[in-house]
CSV table of C-alpha atoms and ligand atoms in Angstrom, one decimal:
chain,number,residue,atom,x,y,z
A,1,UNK,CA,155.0,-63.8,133.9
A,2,UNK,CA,158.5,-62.1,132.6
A,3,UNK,CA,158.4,-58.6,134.0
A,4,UNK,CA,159.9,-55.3,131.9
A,5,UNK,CA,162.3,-53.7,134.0
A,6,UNK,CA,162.4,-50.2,132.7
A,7,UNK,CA,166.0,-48.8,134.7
A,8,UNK,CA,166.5,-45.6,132.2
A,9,UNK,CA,163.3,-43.6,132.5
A,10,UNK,CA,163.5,-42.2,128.6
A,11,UNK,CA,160.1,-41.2,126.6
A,12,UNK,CA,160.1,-44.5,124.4
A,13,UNK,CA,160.4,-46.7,127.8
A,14,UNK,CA,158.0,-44.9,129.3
A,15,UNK,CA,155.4,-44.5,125.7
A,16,UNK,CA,156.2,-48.7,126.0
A,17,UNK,CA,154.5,-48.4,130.0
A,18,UNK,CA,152.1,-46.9,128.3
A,19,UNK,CA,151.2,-49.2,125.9
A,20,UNK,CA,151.0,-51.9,128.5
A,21,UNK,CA,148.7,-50.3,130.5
A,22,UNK,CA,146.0,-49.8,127.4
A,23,UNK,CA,146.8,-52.9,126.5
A,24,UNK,CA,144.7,-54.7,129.6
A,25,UNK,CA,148.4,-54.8,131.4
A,26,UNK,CA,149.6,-53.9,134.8
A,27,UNK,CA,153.0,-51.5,135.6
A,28,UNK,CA,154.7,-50.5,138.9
A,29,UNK,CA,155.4,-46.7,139.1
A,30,UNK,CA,157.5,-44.3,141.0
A,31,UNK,CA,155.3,-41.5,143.3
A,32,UNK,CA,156.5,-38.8,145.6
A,33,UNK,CA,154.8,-40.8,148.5
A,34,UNK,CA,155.3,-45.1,147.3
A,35,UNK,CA,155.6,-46.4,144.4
A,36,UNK,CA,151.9,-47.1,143.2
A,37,UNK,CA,150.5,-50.4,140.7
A,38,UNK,CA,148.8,-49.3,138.0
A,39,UNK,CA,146.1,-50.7,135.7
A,40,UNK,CA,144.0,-48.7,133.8
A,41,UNK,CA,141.0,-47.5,135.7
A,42,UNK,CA,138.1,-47.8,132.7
A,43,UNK,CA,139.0,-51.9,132.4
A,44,UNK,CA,137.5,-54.5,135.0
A,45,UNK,CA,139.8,-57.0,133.4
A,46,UNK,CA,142.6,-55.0,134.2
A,47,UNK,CA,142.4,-53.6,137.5
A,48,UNK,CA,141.3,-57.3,138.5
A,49,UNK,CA,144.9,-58.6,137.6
A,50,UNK,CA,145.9,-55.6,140.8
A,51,UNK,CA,143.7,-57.9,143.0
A,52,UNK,CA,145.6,-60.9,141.7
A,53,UNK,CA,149.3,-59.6,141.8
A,54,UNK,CA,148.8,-57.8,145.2
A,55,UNK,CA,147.0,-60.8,147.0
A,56,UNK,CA,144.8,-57.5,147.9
A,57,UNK,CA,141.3,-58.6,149.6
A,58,UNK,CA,138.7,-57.3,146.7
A,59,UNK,CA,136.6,-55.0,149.1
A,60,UNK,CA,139.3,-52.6,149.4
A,61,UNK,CA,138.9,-49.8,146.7
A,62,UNK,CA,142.0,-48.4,144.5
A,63,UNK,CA,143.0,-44.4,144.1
A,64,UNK,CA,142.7,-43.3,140.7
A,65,UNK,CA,145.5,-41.3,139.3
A,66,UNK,CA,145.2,-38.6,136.3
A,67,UNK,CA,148.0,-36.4,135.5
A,68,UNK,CA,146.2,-33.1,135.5
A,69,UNK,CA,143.5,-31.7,137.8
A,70,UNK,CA,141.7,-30.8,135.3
A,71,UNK,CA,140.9,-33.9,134.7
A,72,UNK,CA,139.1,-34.9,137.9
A,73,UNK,CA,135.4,-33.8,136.4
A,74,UNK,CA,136.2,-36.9,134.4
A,75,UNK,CA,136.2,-39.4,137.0
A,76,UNK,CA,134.0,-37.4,139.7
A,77,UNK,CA,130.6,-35.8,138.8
A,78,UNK,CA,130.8,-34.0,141.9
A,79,UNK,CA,133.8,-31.5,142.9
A,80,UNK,CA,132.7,-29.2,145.3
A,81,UNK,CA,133.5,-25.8,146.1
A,82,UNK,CA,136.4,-27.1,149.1
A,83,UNK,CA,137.3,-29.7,146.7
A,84,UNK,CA,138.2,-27.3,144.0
A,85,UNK,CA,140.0,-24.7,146.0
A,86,UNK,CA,142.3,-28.2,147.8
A,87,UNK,CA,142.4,-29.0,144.6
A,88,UNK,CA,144.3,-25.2,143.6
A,89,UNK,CA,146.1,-25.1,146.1
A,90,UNK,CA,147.7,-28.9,147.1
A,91,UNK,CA,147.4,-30.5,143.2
A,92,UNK,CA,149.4,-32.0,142.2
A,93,UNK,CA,150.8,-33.4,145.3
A,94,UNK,CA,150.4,-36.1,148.4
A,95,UNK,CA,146.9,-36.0,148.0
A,96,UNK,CA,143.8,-38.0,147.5
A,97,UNK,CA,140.4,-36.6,147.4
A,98,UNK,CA,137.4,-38.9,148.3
A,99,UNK,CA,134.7,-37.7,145.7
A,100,UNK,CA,131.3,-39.0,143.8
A,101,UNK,CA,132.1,-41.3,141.3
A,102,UNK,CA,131.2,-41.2,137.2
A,103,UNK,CA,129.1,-43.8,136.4
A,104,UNK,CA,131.9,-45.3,133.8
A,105,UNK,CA,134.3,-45.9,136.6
A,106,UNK,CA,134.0,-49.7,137.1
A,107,UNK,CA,132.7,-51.3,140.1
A,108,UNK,CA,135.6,-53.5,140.9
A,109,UNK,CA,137.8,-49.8,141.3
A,110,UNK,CA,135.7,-48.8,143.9
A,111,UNK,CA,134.9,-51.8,145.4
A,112,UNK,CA,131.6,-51.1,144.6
A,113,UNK,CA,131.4,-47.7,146.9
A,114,UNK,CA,129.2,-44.6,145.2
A,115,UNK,CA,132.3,-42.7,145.6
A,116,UNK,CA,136.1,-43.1,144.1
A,117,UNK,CA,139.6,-41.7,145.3
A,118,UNK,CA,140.8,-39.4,143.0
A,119,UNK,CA,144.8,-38.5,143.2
A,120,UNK,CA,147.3,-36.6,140.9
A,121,UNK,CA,151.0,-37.3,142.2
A,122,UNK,CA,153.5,-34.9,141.4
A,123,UNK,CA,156.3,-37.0,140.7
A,124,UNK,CA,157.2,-35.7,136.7
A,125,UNK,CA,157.7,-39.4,135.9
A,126,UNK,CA,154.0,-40.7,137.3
A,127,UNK,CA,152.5,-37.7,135.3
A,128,UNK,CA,154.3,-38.1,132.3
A,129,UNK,CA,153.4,-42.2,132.4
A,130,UNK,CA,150.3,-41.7,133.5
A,131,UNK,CA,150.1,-38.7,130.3
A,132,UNK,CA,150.9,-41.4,128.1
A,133,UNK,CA,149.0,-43.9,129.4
A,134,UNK,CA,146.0,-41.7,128.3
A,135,UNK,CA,143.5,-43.3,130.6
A,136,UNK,CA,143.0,-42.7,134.2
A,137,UNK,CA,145.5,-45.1,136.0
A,138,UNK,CA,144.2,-47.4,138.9
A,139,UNK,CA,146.4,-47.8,141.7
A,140,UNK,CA,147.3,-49.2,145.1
A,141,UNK,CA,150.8,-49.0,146.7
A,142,UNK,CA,153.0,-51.8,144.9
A,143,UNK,CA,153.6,-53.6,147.6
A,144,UNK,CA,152.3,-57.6,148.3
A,145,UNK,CA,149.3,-56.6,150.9
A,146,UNK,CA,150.0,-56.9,154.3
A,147,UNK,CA,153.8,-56.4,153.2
A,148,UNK,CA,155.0,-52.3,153.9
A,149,UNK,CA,155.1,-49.8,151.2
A,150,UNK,CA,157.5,-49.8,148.6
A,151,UNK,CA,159.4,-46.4,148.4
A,152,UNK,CA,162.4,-47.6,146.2
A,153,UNK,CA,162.6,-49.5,143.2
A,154,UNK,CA,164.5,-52.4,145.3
A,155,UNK,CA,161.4,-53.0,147.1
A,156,UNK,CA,158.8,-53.2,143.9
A,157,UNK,CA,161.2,-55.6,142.3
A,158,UNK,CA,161.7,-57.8,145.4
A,159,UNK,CA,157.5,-58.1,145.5
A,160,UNK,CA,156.9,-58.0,142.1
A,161,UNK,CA,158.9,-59.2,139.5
A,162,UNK,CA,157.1,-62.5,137.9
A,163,UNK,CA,153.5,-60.7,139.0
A,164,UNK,CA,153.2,-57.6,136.6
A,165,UNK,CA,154.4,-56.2,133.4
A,166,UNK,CA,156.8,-53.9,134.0
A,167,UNK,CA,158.5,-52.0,136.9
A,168,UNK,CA,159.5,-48.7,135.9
A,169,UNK,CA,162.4,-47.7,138.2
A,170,UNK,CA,162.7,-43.9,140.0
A,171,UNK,CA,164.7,-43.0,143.0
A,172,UNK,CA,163.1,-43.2,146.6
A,173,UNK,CA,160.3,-41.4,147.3
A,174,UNK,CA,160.4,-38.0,148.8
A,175,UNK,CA,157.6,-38.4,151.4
A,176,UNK,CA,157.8,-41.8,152.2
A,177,UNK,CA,154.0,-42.5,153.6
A,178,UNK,CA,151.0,-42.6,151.3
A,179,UNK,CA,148.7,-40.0,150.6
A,180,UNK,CA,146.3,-37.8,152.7
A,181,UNK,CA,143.1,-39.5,152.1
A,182,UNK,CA,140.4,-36.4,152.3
A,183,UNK,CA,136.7,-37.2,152.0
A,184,UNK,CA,134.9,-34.4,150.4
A,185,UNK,CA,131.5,-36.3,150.3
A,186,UNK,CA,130.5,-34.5,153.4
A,187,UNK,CA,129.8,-31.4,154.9
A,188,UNK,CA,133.1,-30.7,156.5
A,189,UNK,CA,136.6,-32.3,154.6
A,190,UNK,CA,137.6,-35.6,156.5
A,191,UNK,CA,140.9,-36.6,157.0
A,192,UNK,CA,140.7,-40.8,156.6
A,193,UNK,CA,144.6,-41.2,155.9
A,194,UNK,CA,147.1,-38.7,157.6
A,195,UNK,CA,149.5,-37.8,155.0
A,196,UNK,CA,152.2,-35.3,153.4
A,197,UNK,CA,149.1,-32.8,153.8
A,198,UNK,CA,147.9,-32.2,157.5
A,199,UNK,CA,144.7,-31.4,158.8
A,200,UNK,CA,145.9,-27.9,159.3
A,201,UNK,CA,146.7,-27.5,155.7
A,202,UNK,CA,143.5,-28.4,154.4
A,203,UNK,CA,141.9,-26.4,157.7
A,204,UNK,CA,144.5,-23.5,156.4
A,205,UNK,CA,141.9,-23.6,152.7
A,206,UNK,CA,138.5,-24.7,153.7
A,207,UNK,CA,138.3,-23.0,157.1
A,208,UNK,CA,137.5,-26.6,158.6
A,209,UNK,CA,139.0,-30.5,158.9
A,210,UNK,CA,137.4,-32.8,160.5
A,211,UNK,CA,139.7,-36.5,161.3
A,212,UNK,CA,138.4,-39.7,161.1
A,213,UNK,CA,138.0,-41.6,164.4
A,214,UNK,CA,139.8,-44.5,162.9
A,215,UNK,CA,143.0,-42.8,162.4
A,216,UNK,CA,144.6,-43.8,165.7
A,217,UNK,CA,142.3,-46.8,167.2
A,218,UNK,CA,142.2,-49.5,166.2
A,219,UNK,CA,139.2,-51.3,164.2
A,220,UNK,CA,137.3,-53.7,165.6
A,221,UNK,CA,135.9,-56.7,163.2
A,222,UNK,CA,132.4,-55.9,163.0
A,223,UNK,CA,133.0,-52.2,162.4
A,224,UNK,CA,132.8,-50.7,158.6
A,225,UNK,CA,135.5,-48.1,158.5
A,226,UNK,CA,135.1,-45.1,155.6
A,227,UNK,CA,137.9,-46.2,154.3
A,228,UNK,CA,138.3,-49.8,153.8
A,229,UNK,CA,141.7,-50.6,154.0
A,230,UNK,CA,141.6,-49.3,157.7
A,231,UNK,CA,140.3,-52.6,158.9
A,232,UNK,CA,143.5,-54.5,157.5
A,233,UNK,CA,146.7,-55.2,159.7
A,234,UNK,CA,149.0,-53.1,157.5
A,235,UNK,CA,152.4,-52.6,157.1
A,236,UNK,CA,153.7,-55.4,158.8
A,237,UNK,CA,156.8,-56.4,159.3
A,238,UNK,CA,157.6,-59.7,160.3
A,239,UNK,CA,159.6,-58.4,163.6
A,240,UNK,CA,157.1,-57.7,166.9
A,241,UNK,CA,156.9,-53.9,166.7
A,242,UNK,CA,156.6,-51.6,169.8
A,243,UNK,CA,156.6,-47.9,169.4
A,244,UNK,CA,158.6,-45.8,172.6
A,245,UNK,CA,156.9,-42.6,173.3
A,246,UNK,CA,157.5,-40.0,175.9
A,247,UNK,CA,160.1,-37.5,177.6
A,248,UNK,CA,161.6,-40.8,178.9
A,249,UNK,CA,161.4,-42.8,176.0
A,250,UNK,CA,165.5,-42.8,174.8
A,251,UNK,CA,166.8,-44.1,178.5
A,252,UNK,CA,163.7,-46.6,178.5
A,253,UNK,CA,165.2,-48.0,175.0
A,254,UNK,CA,168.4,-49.5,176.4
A,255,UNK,CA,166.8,-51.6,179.0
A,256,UNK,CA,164.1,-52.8,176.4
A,257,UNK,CA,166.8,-53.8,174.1
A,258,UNK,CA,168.5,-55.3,176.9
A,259,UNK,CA,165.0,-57.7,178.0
A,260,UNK,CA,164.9,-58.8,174.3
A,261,UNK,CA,168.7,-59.5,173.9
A,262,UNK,CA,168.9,-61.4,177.3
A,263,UNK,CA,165.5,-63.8,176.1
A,264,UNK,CA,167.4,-64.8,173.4
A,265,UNK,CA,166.2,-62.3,170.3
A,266,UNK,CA,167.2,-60.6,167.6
A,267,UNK,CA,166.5,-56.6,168.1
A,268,UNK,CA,165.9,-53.8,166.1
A,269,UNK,CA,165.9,-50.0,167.2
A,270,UNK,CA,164.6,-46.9,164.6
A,271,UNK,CA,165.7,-43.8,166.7
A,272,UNK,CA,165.3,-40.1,165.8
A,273,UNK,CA,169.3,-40.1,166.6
A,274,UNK,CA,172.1,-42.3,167.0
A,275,UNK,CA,172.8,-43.8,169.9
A,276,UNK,CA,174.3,-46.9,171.2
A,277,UNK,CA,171.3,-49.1,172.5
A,278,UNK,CA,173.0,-51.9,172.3
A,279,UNK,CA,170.6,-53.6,169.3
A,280,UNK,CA,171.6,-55.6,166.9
A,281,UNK,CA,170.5,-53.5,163.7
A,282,UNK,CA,170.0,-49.7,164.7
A,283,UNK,CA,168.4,-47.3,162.5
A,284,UNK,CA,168.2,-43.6,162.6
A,285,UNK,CA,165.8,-41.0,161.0
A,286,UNK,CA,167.9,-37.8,161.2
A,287,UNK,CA,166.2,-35.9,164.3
A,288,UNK,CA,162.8,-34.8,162.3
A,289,UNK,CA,159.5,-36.6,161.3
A,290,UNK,CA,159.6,-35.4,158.1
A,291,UNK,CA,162.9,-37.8,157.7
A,292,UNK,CA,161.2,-40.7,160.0
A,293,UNK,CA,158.6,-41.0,157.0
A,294,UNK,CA,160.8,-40.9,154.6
A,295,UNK,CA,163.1,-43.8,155.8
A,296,UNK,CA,160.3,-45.8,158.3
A,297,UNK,CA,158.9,-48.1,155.7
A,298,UNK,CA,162.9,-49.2,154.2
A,299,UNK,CA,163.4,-49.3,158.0
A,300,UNK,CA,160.4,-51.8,158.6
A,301,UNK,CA,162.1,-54.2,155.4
A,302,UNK,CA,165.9,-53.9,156.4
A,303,UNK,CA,164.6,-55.4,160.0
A,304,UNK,CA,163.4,-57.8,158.0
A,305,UNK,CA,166.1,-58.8,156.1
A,306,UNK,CA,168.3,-58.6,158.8
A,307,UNK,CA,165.7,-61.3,160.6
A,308,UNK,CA,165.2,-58.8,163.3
A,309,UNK,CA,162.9,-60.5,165.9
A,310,UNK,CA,161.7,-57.2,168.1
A,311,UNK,CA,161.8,-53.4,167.0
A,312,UNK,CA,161.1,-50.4,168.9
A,313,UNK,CA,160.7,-47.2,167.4
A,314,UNK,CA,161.3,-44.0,169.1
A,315,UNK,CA,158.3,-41.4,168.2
A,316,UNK,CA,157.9,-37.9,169.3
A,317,UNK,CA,155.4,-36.0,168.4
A,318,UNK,CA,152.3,-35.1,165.8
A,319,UNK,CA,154.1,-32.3,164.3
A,320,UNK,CA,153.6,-32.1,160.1
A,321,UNK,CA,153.9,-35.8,158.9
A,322,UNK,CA,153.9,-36.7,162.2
A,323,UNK,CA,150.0,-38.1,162.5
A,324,UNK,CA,150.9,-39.8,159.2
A,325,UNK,CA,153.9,-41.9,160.9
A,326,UNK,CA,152.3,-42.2,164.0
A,327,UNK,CA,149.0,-44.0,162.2
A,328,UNK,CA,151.6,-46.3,160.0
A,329,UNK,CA,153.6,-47.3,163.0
A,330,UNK,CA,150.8,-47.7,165.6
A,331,UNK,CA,149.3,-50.1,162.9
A,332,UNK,CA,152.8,-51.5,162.5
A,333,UNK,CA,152.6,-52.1,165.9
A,334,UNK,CA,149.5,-53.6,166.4
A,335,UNK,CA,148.6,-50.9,168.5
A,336,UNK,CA,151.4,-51.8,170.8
A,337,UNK,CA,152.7,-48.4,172.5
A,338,UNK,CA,154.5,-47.7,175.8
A,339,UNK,CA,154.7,-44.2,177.1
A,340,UNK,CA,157.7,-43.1,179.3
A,341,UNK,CA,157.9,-39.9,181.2
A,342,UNK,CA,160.8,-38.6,182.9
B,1,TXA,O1,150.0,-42.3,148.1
B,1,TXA,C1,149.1,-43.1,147.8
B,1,TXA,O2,147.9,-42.9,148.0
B,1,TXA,C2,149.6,-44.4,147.1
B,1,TXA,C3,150.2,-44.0,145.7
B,1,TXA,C4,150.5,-45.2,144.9
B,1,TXA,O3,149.4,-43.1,145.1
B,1,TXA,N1,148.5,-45.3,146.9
B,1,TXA,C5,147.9,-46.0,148.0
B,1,TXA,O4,146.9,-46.9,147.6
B,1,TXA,O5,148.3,-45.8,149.1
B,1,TXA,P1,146.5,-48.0,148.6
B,1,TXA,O6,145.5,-48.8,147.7
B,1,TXA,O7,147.6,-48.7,149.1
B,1,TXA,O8,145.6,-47.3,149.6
B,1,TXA,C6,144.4,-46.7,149.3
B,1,TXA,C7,143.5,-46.5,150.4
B,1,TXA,C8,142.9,-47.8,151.0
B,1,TXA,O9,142.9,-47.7,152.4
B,1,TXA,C9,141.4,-47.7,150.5
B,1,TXA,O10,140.6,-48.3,151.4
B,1,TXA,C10,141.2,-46.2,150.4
B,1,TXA,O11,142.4,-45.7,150.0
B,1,TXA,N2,140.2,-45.8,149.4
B,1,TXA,C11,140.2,-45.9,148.1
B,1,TXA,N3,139.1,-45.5,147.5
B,1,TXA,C12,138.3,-45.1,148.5
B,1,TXA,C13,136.9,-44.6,148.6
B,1,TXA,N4,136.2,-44.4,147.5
B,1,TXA,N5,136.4,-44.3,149.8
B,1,TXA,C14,137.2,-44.5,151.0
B,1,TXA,N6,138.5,-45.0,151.0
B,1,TXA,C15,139.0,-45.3,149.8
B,2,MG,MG1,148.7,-49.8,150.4
């Protein structure tokens, strides 16, 4: 398949984007948390060819993207009170709301669920694409699955190109992690997916936040998680990820790296701040979480590139996006985490 690669974001490239997408096609799309791959949501035919490019297991549902919040009633036939004033107060934004789905939104979206993720990004050039798209825009995160987000264009292009229609190129994405999945179907709001928007933010509106069990542990086979794509090994890099934690977890570093080195393999280190541990490829995040998940998944594919073998990441605390980076790298991980205390 020859792929568009739209590098100047003007109205006529993105009016073409449009076109492709009512057109039955599919189109990769900056967002302030990844880059998303879209499909419009009201064709089976269409959101199918996600499945397809993605190698995405089917049973995992897709978010669907609008470009104004008052458009959600179109997609949901429920938005409660909670949902509404979330809605106010965080829309657009890094945000998905888990709500009862319209009848017309086809099964393969949801993965056949009663309800469907409803999300409007604030990245200007999603809106205005999605705008001119003029249907509500199916998407997951553009990566291959299994593979970590994409949050630049170089990373879209380097899964994609040959599997979809177009690639519209933005700069990197200002968040980094994916959305705060909420579920609203309940009687108190759910956190499913830690993102850009804590549980104390969404607390801060409806009084209440509740997080899913899932969010840290990991999922064993025969469980059914709320939100599918829990169950699946994310974000994997091909390197042997362990995360540091802990008071002690800097001086612990430089022996780890020193175990790998001496076995014979290439190591990786992502560090709040620079240090010299010794590694071959180390990667800092600028001393805040905020900065950790804006670099950790470019982080995850540079260690990659560089055929890193081992990686350990330095994390500190839950503190804003912190949950969020913490769920992506204990999943990273495998789970694997070593605590140090002085
Ligand atoms: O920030 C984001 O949310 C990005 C950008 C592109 O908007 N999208 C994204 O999509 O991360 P994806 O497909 O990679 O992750 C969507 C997650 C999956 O874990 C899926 O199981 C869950 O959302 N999900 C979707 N619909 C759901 C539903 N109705 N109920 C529960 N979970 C749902
Ligand atoms: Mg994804």
């Amino acid at each position: 398949m020859q792929t568009l690669i739209i590098k100047d974001i003007t109205e006529p490239a993105l009016k073409r984007a449009g076109e492709i997408i009512r057109g039955g096609g599919i189109v990769a799309f900056p967002t302030e948390t990844v880059y998303g791959l879209g499909a419009s949501a009201l064709s089976e035919e269409a959101v199918r060819k996600i499945y397809v490019a993605k190698g995405r297991p089917s049973d995992n549902p897709l978010i669907v993207h609008l470009a104004d919040a008052g458009d959600v009633d179109k997609v949901a036939r429920e938005v409660p009170c909670a949902a509404k004033k979330l809605l106010e107060k965080f829309a657009p934004g890094p945000m998905t709301l888990i709500l009862k789905k319209q009848p017309h939104i086809p099964d393969v979206v949801t993965a056949g669920l009663d309800t469907v993720g409803v999300r409007i990004p604030s990245d200007e050039t999603a809106r205005e694409f999605i705008r001119l798209s003029g249907v509500p825009v199916a998407a997951p995160s553009a990566n291959l699955s299994g593979k970590p987000s994409p949050t630049r264009a170089e990373h879209v292009i380097h899964d994609m190109t040959g599997r979809v229609d177009a690639i519209i190129c933005g700069g990197s994405s200002e968040v980094g992690v994916e959305s705060t999945i909420i579920d609203m179907t309940g009687d108190v709001p759910t956190v499913l997916r830690p993102g850009g928007i804590t549980p104390e933010d969404i607390a801060a509106v409806c009084g209440e936040c509740r997080i899913d069990e899932h969010v840290l542990k990991a999922v064993s086979v025969a469980e059914q998680p709320k939100c599918p794509g829990m169950k699946y090994k994310h974000y994997a890099p091909e390197a042997d990820v362990t995360v540091v934690e802990g008071s002690g977890a800097r001086g612990r570093l430089c022996e780890l790296v020193r175990e790998s080195r001496d076995s014979g393999r290439r190591v990786g280190v992502l560090t709040y701040e620079k240090g010299d541990f010794g590694a071959d490829l180390e990667l800092t995040a600028d001393g805040a979480n905020t900065e950790l998940a804006s670099v950790l998944f470019d982080a995850l594919r540079s260690f990659d590139r560089e055929k890193i073998e081992v990686v350990f990441v330095e994390f500190k605390n839950d503190d804003g996006v912190g949950l969020a980076v913490k769920n992506r790298l204990y999943k990273a991980a495998g789970n694997k985490v070593i605590f140090v205390e002085d």
